[in-house]
């Protein structure tokens, strides 16, 4: 072949038109829909290299999530940054996700929220919905549920086919922007999973676990969570740990749950860090270690998780796993309150109620309780009820108090359930009804409330609505006492000290008072002092008796003060004649 012919042939080859970037991108989309991920990635790459911003976003997402191609976080970052630089909504949205998860960049909730805002302005419906979530939960922005609902409603005006099915599923499940529709939510979650969107299988497991829009099916949930691509995913490990912890389709195993939470926490997942900390503090699945628990909670807070921020403040407030430190407590609590984290708002209200580190101010306390209650934080809803019942910072209104207690009780808050028992037991704003009181107390006791357990014991002890039975009373008192409820130890000791019944046992009574005294209960310290003074249930010990009585009296117990006065007037024994040399 002559050089002239070769040159002509080369020129013809060079002039054959190559597919335009948009055509390559559409070809990639079609391949994706046919589940041909690897070839889809090649088309996206060719379009991206030709400057197609949407293709850059799709390619970056595939490298980020490992969708049909190996995960390559660094390449994900490169392509998403290029897409974002072109103001592409999808590129900005997925770049935000990198900052949310700390993939190839330093984790930053603030940057996550800021990029979502830019993505929403660039037309991403998913970013608009997730920005709503940020304001709903306080991720990277102050918690503002009114603003969140505005964003959700705006997202709902966009065509449904523009959303990732997983995002649409969440909106439908929670009823944000759209009417709540569990069946439609499940269908979208199922579609997201079958179409191979990243962690959609993990989210679908939630629907099977909780029976949302479908029958509960722990086996299907377990299969999704233990799929090979999910075995190292923190979200999958979290759900798997929850299933093991609660015995959902598996034997309840707090030790194995603890191990999975720890494995997830070591990946830097803030929620897992917080749960691991709580497990350590409470001795769930591991030896109780409040100090180790506090370290994990602090790590979660330092990673910016709002709930953990409030928890750290609470630890400093009550000395859980660390020395009590009121200035540090207020610093963290205020930081959480600035994010509208309801637990922090509640604790700030408590500080104002009790005058802890701030001036005692019932009205200011109520203000913070109301803010947290507006976010359906059960403890705050209950405390608002108490304010209305007691007239703290507001005019007394028992009916409003009862409404608040019922609201918190419906959310499963055991202290409100127990308070409803007290309301009916004493006929406060309602007709006295011991049967209804017992019903509420039993509900609260099933939820682990020690006050309810002790009150059931009181009803057995006194035959209120049920036959008098001191054996059952003691059983309830010991159960509540085992949860460090001092009044239950006082009642148990009082019953055991009474003569004339089969359960009378002064030695056990002294032990029960000792348990309550160790919890710094004034009445138990007084009764333990009395036992030691009079030799009830064991030998006398005047010095130790005086010590416990003094501690009780210092706490304001008038009966203890009276016993101390009698002790002072009691004639001392004659020491006898002095020894002679």
XYZ file of C-alpha atoms in Angstrom:
581
model
C 0.000 0.000 0.000
C 1.358 3.378 -0.997
C 1.841 6.155 1.515
C -0.838 8.206 -0.253
C -3.435 5.420 0.092
C -2.446 4.875 3.769
C -2.826 8.576 4.497
C -6.224 8.659 2.800
C -7.417 5.571 4.768
C -6.232 7.072 8.090
C -8.033 10.324 7.342
C -11.252 8.428 6.619
C -10.967 6.503 9.895
C -10.379 9.730 11.836
C -13.451 11.339 10.310
C -15.814 8.475 11.340
C -18.076 10.244 13.926
C -17.643 9.036 17.540
C -20.736 8.815 19.834
C -21.540 12.165 21.438
C -21.175 12.373 25.248
C -24.960 12.450 25.728
C -25.390 9.364 23.557
C -22.716 7.549 25.572
C -24.426 8.566 28.791
C -27.834 7.312 27.595
C -26.210 4.067 26.471
C -24.773 3.731 29.979
C -28.213 4.299 31.511
C -29.754 1.602 29.330
C -27.001 -0.841 30.266
C -27.508 0.004 33.952
C -31.226 -0.716 33.686
C -30.411 -4.086 32.116
C -28.108 -4.768 35.117
C -24.989 -4.675 32.943
C -23.043 -2.592 35.447
C -19.490 -3.053 34.140
C -20.359 -1.958 30.579
C -22.499 0.873 31.970
C -19.426 2.106 33.851
C -17.379 2.079 30.637
C -19.980 4.210 28.847
C -20.187 6.594 31.804
C -16.391 6.861 31.846
C -16.224 7.680 28.121
C -18.954 10.310 28.494
C -17.329 11.713 31.644
C -13.946 12.014 29.968
C -15.726 13.957 27.213
C -16.978 16.422 29.841
C -20.491 15.091 30.598
C -21.257 16.235 34.188
C -24.145 13.808 34.802
C -21.996 10.873 33.650
C -19.268 12.014 36.044
C -21.810 11.864 38.888
C -23.004 8.351 37.955
C -19.446 7.081 37.560
C -18.425 8.644 40.877
C -21.386 7.015 42.621
C -20.456 3.598 41.202
C -16.872 3.948 42.437
C -18.206 5.152 45.819
C -20.657 2.287 46.360
C -18.971 -0.444 44.372
C -21.982 -0.902 42.122
C -20.853 -3.537 39.620
C -17.250 -2.355 39.794
C -14.704 -2.446 42.634
C -15.001 0.325 45.188
C -12.397 3.032 44.622
C -13.071 5.939 47.009
C -10.292 8.126 45.609
C -11.651 7.862 42.051
C -15.165 8.461 43.393
C -13.947 11.706 44.942
C -12.184 12.816 41.737
C -15.210 12.317 39.503
C -17.738 13.713 41.971
C -15.625 16.825 42.525
C -15.446 17.335 38.746
C -19.216 16.922 38.466
C -19.858 19.221 41.415
C -17.558 21.860 39.931
C -19.962 21.949 36.984
C -22.875 22.590 39.429
C -24.416 19.222 38.679
C -27.072 18.413 41.281
C -26.410 14.676 41.343
C -22.667 15.197 41.592
C -23.091 17.613 44.494
C -25.511 15.173 46.158
C -23.118 12.214 46.023
C -20.165 14.378 47.031
C -22.205 15.331 50.111
C -22.577 11.610 50.873
C -18.794 11.210 50.917
C -18.592 13.863 53.643
C -21.470 12.255 55.516
C -19.702 8.877 55.615
C -16.112 10.151 55.776
C -15.142 8.320 52.559
C -11.927 9.678 50.942
C -12.507 12.912 52.924
C -12.745 13.864 56.578
C -16.259 13.265 57.896
C -18.165 16.542 58.270
C -21.887 16.859 58.917
C -21.663 20.601 58.268
C -20.069 20.131 54.817
C -22.596 17.366 54.106
C -25.512 19.737 54.788
C -23.893 22.606 52.866
C -23.344 20.465 49.762
C -26.900 19.142 49.980
C -28.158 22.718 49.956
C -26.114 23.424 46.813
C -27.353 20.193 45.229
C -30.958 21.084 46.012
C -30.494 24.489 44.380
C -29.037 22.685 41.358
C -32.235 20.665 41.038
C -31.559 17.379 42.873
C -34.818 16.098 44.410
C -32.911 13.581 46.550
C -30.763 16.385 47.957
C -33.893 18.378 48.764
C -35.331 15.415 50.665
C -32.077 14.682 52.501
C -31.646 18.350 53.387
C -35.072 18.034 54.978
C -33.753 15.055 56.958
C -30.799 17.155 58.122
C -33.116 19.808 59.518
C -35.447 17.129 60.922
C -32.698 15.364 62.884
C -30.212 18.228 63.307
C -27.437 16.738 61.168
C -24.965 19.494 60.340
C -27.591 22.203 60.865
C -29.741 23.269 63.808
C -32.752 20.997 64.288
C -35.767 22.740 62.738
C -38.723 20.515 61.942
C -40.838 23.316 60.483
C -38.126 24.055 57.926
C -37.745 20.323 57.313
C -41.439 19.973 56.475
C -41.209 22.912 54.050
C -38.367 21.104 52.249
C -40.264 17.797 52.235
C -43.363 19.435 50.769
C -41.230 21.101 48.099
C -39.627 17.756 47.235
C -43.077 16.167 46.943
C -43.999 18.578 44.138
C -41.293 17.051 41.919
C -41.989 14.076 39.615
C -41.520 10.787 41.458
C -39.403 9.273 38.695
C -36.703 11.888 39.407
C -35.983 10.410 42.860
C -33.803 7.498 43.727
C -36.358 4.862 44.789
C -34.745 4.579 48.235
C -35.264 8.290 48.940
C -38.870 8.100 47.769
C -39.417 5.039 49.971
C -38.280 6.954 53.068
C -40.544 9.929 52.322
C -43.558 7.658 51.808
C -42.754 5.559 54.887
C -42.454 8.564 57.197
C -45.223 10.611 55.567
C -42.961 13.569 54.803
C -44.308 15.681 51.958
C -46.417 12.757 50.757
C -49.302 10.974 52.452
C -47.942 8.169 54.616
C -48.108 4.951 52.575
C -46.288 1.892 53.922
C -47.240 -0.344 50.982
C -45.921 2.143 48.404
C -42.804 2.685 50.526
C -42.067 -1.050 50.555
C -42.513 -1.254 46.765
C -40.012 1.581 46.249
C -37.551 0.032 48.714
C -37.891 -3.313 46.949
C -37.351 -1.645 43.558
C -34.243 0.120 44.857
C -32.840 -3.206 46.021
C -33.618 -5.125 42.846
C -32.140 -2.340 40.721
C -28.899 -2.604 42.678
C -28.692 0.839 44.259
C -25.825 0.744 46.758
C -27.109 -0.018 50.255
C -30.759 -0.452 49.193
C -30.711 -4.088 50.336
C -29.765 -2.981 53.833
C -32.667 -0.512 53.914
C -35.043 -3.160 52.587
C -34.038 -5.357 55.533
C -35.613 -2.736 57.825
C -38.970 -3.250 56.097
C -38.790 -7.010 56.602
C -37.609 -6.617 60.211
C -40.379 -4.240 61.215
C -43.122 -5.453 58.866
C -43.471 -2.133 57.007
C -45.734 -2.577 53.980
C -45.125 -6.327 54.101
C -45.245 -9.187 56.596
C -42.458 -9.380 59.146
C -39.811 -11.726 57.809
C -36.612 -11.899 59.891
C -35.186 -14.580 57.596
C -35.326 -12.299 54.542
C -33.898 -9.431 56.580
C -31.042 -11.642 57.757
C -30.320 -12.812 54.197
C -30.060 -9.213 52.982
C -27.842 -8.102 55.867
C -25.446 -11.015 55.528
C -25.114 -10.790 51.717
C -21.379 -10.772 50.761
C -21.438 -7.113 49.674
C -22.869 -6.054 53.063
C -20.668 -8.017 55.467
C -18.365 -5.050 56.132
C -20.993 -2.312 55.820
C -21.507 -0.396 59.103
C -25.254 0.052 58.487
C -25.683 -3.693 57.903
C -23.650 -4.521 61.001
C -25.787 -2.106 63.042
C -29.035 -3.758 61.954
C -27.595 -7.222 62.462
C -26.509 -6.242 65.972
C -30.032 -4.952 66.700
C -31.545 -8.241 65.513
C -29.193 -10.227 67.727
C -29.716 -7.881 70.685
C -33.523 -8.167 70.453
C -33.673 -11.797 69.348
C -35.375 -11.019 66.019
C -35.276 -14.360 64.212
C -32.163 -15.186 66.211
C -31.449 -16.106 69.794
C -31.118 -12.994 71.936
C -27.395 -12.604 72.453
C -26.155 -9.332 73.986
C -22.543 -10.558 73.882
C -22.626 -11.074 70.112
C -24.519 -7.782 69.679
C -21.835 -5.998 71.697
C -19.122 -7.502 69.475
C -20.887 -6.314 66.309
C -21.415 -2.811 67.716
C -17.737 -2.712 68.592
C -16.739 -3.851 65.100
C -18.965 -1.144 63.609
C -17.729 1.525 66.033
C -14.146 0.796 64.991
C -15.101 1.834 61.433
C -15.842 5.311 62.812
C -19.648 5.025 62.706
C -20.889 7.581 65.322
C -24.193 5.826 66.104
C -22.370 2.561 66.781
C -19.886 4.413 69.011
C -22.758 5.786 71.095
C -24.510 2.412 71.405
C -21.225 0.714 72.284
C -20.680 3.348 74.969
C -24.136 2.735 76.424
C -23.509 -1.044 76.409
C -20.268 -0.502 78.337
C -21.886 1.874 80.808
C -24.756 -0.505 81.521
C -22.861 -3.792 81.300
C -24.828 -5.167 78.335
C -22.989 -8.017 76.632
C -19.795 -7.088 78.445
C -18.519 -6.260 81.913
C -19.884 -2.982 83.200
C -17.272 -0.313 82.524
C -18.675 3.232 82.782
C -15.275 4.826 82.070
C -14.807 2.864 78.822
C -18.407 3.648 77.904
C -17.841 7.363 78.393
C -14.808 7.269 76.088
C -16.922 5.840 73.250
C -19.766 8.275 73.859
C -17.264 11.146 73.781
C -15.820 9.869 70.471
C -19.305 9.823 68.995
C -19.941 13.366 70.211
C -16.624 14.588 68.841
C -17.667 13.113 65.472
C -20.627 15.489 65.615
C -23.470 13.064 66.418
C -26.096 15.298 68.146
C -27.550 12.617 70.444
C -24.059 11.756 71.687
C -23.368 15.442 72.352
C -26.347 15.506 74.706
C -25.287 12.198 76.281
C -21.807 13.531 77.070
C -23.409 16.478 78.840
C -25.553 14.067 80.844
C -22.490 11.994 81.792
C -20.724 15.079 83.145
C -23.928 16.169 84.869
C -24.447 12.901 86.758
C -20.851 11.611 86.904
C -21.389 8.583 84.664
C -18.023 7.193 83.627
C -16.313 10.460 84.472
C -16.069 12.802 87.435
C -19.058 15.159 87.787
C -18.185 18.446 86.098
C -21.007 20.986 85.936
C -19.185 23.541 83.715
C -18.281 20.780 81.233
C -21.818 19.409 81.422
C -23.331 22.790 80.599
C -20.860 23.315 77.754
C -21.916 20.074 76.043
C -25.600 20.445 76.897
C -25.683 23.965 75.439
C -23.844 22.732 72.345
C -26.527 20.093 71.869
C -29.297 22.591 72.597
C -27.896 24.900 69.910
C -28.445 21.973 67.511
C -32.000 21.567 68.862
C -31.078 18.097 70.134
C -34.084 17.264 72.369
C -32.113 15.408 75.062
C -29.897 18.461 75.521
C -32.913 20.777 75.672
C -34.434 18.511 78.317
C -31.245 18.485 80.400
C -30.930 22.257 80.112
C -34.477 22.483 81.425
C -33.528 20.200 84.322
C -30.537 22.412 85.174
C -32.821 25.461 85.338
C -35.385 23.508 87.363
C -32.855 22.394 89.964
C -30.486 25.382 89.768
C -27.534 23.271 88.583
C -24.808 25.593 87.311
C -27.440 28.213 86.502
C -29.936 30.274 88.448
C -33.010 28.297 89.484
C -35.783 29.410 87.141
C -38.942 27.264 86.747
C -40.255 29.325 83.825
C -36.973 28.985 81.935
C -37.001 25.247 82.705
C -40.509 24.914 81.258
C -39.427 26.800 78.130
C -36.740 24.214 77.377
C -39.020 21.295 78.269
C -41.624 22.613 75.819
C -39.058 22.926 73.022
C -38.005 19.308 73.511
C -41.630 18.180 73.911
C -42.482 19.800 70.577
C -40.069 17.258 69.054
C -41.968 14.418 70.779
C -39.145 13.748 73.256
C -41.044 11.580 75.792
C -39.061 12.610 78.897
C -39.744 16.272 78.125
C -43.427 15.617 77.413
C -43.624 13.939 80.829
C -41.831 16.821 82.519
C -44.222 19.349 80.966
C -46.978 17.259 82.522
C -45.253 17.475 85.890
C -44.959 21.263 85.544
C -48.720 21.516 85.037
C -49.458 19.052 87.843
C -47.206 20.805 90.363
C -47.631 24.382 89.110
C -43.919 24.707 88.394
C -43.406 27.724 86.135
C -47.034 27.663 85.055
C -50.520 27.734 86.579
C -51.637 24.313 87.854
C -53.844 22.400 85.426
C -54.252 18.716 86.227
C -56.179 17.955 83.027
C -53.357 19.354 80.878
C -50.921 17.365 83.009
C -52.891 14.154 82.394
C -52.978 14.843 78.642
C -49.188 15.204 78.622
C -48.679 12.040 80.683
C -50.949 10.111 78.309
C -49.053 11.502 75.296
C -45.714 10.347 76.710
C -47.215 7.021 77.806
C -48.407 6.365 74.248
C -44.765 6.764 73.183
C -43.836 4.070 75.738
C -42.335 6.383 78.382
C -42.580 4.228 81.495
C -42.424 7.110 83.979
C -45.584 8.578 82.474
C -47.243 5.159 82.552
C -46.310 4.922 86.215
C -47.550 8.466 86.869
C -50.923 7.550 85.366
C -51.022 4.721 87.906
C -50.433 7.282 90.675
C -53.147 9.558 89.245
C -55.752 6.764 89.418
C -54.464 5.353 92.716
C -55.049 8.711 94.405
C -57.926 10.075 92.303
C -56.028 13.157 91.116
C -58.233 14.868 88.533
C -60.002 11.548 87.879
C -62.292 9.207 89.796
C -60.162 7.058 92.092
C -59.850 3.611 90.526
C -57.447 1.050 91.992
C -58.047 -1.394 89.134
C -57.078 1.219 86.539
C -54.101 2.247 88.677
C -52.881 -1.354 88.786
C -53.306 -1.654 84.999
C -51.068 1.363 84.397
C -48.512 0.197 86.951
C -48.315 -3.229 85.304
C -47.755 -1.670 81.879
C -44.954 0.501 83.297
C -43.451 -2.456 85.194
C -43.357 -4.504 81.976
C -41.322 -1.641 80.516
C -38.858 -1.972 83.394
C -40.005 0.967 85.537
C -38.841 0.462 89.159
C -41.348 2.915 90.655
C -44.218 0.966 89.109
C -42.799 -2.292 90.467
C -42.572 -0.776 93.942
C -46.106 0.649 93.714
C -47.462 -2.771 92.768
C -45.673 -4.017 95.877
C -47.383 -1.259 97.906
C -50.791 -2.275 96.533
C -50.102 -5.928 97.491
C -48.882 -4.824 100.921
C -52.015 -2.807 101.602
C -54.617 -4.778 99.655
C -55.502 -1.923 97.308
C -57.583 -3.319 94.447
C -56.016 -6.755 94.969
C -55.836 -9.168 97.940
C -53.225 -8.349 100.571
C -50.169 -10.540 99.981
C -46.901 -9.657 101.725
C -44.993 -12.314 99.788
C -45.916 -10.765 96.449
C -45.263 -7.310 97.903
C -41.719 -8.303 98.873
C -41.160 -9.884 95.470
C -41.995 -6.567 93.775
C -39.951 -4.533 96.253
C -36.866 -6.677 95.659
C -37.349 -6.470 91.902
C -37.509 -2.673 92.063
C -34.647 -2.511 94.561
C -32.512 -4.481 92.136
C -32.871 -1.494 89.814
C -31.388 0.794 92.503
C -34.791 2.143 93.554
C -34.196 3.105 97.178
C -37.853 3.496 98.268
C -38.411 -0.166 97.376
C -35.610 -1.192 99.760
C -37.188 0.969 102.465
C -40.576 -0.733 102.016
C -38.998 -4.200 101.876
C -37.106 -3.523 105.104
C -40.241 -2.149 106.769
C -42.283 -5.266 105.878
C -39.520 -7.643 106.985
C -39.159 -5.809 110.287
C -42.861 -6.133 111.127
C -43.527 -8.992 113.585
C -46.408 -11.460 113.416
C -46.364 -12.647 109.812
C -44.541 -15.507 108.024
C -42.136 -13.200 106.191
C -40.894 -11.367 109.272
C -37.074 -11.407 109.239
C -35.169 -8.640 111.051
C -31.825 -9.821 109.637
C -33.089 -9.451 106.047
C -34.702 -6.147 107.041
C -31.318 -4.809 108.127
C -29.880 -5.959 104.781
C -32.642 -4.216 102.818
C -32.096 -0.957 104.712
C -28.375 -1.340 104.034
C -29.013 -1.572 100.292
C -31.070 1.619 100.393
C -28.557 3.373 102.634
C -25.829 2.619 100.085
C -27.999 4.575 97.626
C -27.944 7.540 100.079
C -31.648 7.253 100.893
C -32.403 9.218 104.081
C -35.124 6.875 105.355
C -32.987 3.770 104.781
C -29.976 5.375 106.487
C -32.191 6.241 109.438
C -33.685 2.744 109.737
C -30.281 1.104 109.367
C -29.074 3.348 112.177
C -32.068 2.303 114.279
C -31.333 -1.418 113.644
C -27.708 -0.934 114.677
C -28.711 1.065 117.716
C -31.317 -1.417 118.983
C -29.675 -4.635 117.786
C -32.468 -5.493 115.348
C -31.377 -8.237 112.960
C -27.817 -8.322 114.306
C -25.449 -6.965 116.940
C -25.582 -3.388 118.173
C -22.980 -0.895 117.021
C -23.520 2.506 118.575
C -20.763 4.262 116.640
C -21.945 2.968 113.267
C -25.554 3.679 114.240
C -24.644 7.270 115.069
C -22.822 7.626 111.726
C -25.848 6.512 109.680
C -28.260 8.578 111.735
C -26.060 11.629 111.318
C -25.962 11.162 107.535
C -29.735 10.855 107.467
C -30.151 13.921 109.670
C -27.718 15.911 107.502
C -30.016 15.081 104.597
C -32.925 16.672 106.449
C -34.574 13.652 108.074
C -36.333 14.878 111.236
C -36.831 11.415 112.732
C -33.080 10.792 112.490
C -32.455 14.090 114.294
C -34.808 12.979 117.034
C -33.000 9.653 117.460
C -29.667 11.459 117.650
C -30.994 13.658 120.461
C -32.143 10.576 122.366
C -28.741 9.030 121.813
C -27.038 12.133 123.213
C -29.234 12.039 126.348
C -28.737 8.322 126.897
C -26.546 7.834 130.035
C -23.132 6.437 129.272
C -22.129 3.220 131.072
C -20.003 3.636 134.221
C -16.393 3.022 133.147
C -15.656 1.601 136.607
C -12.843 2.540 138.987
C -9.641 3.835 137.527
C -6.760 1.398 137.426
C -4.388 1.844 140.303
C -0.676 1.718 139.841
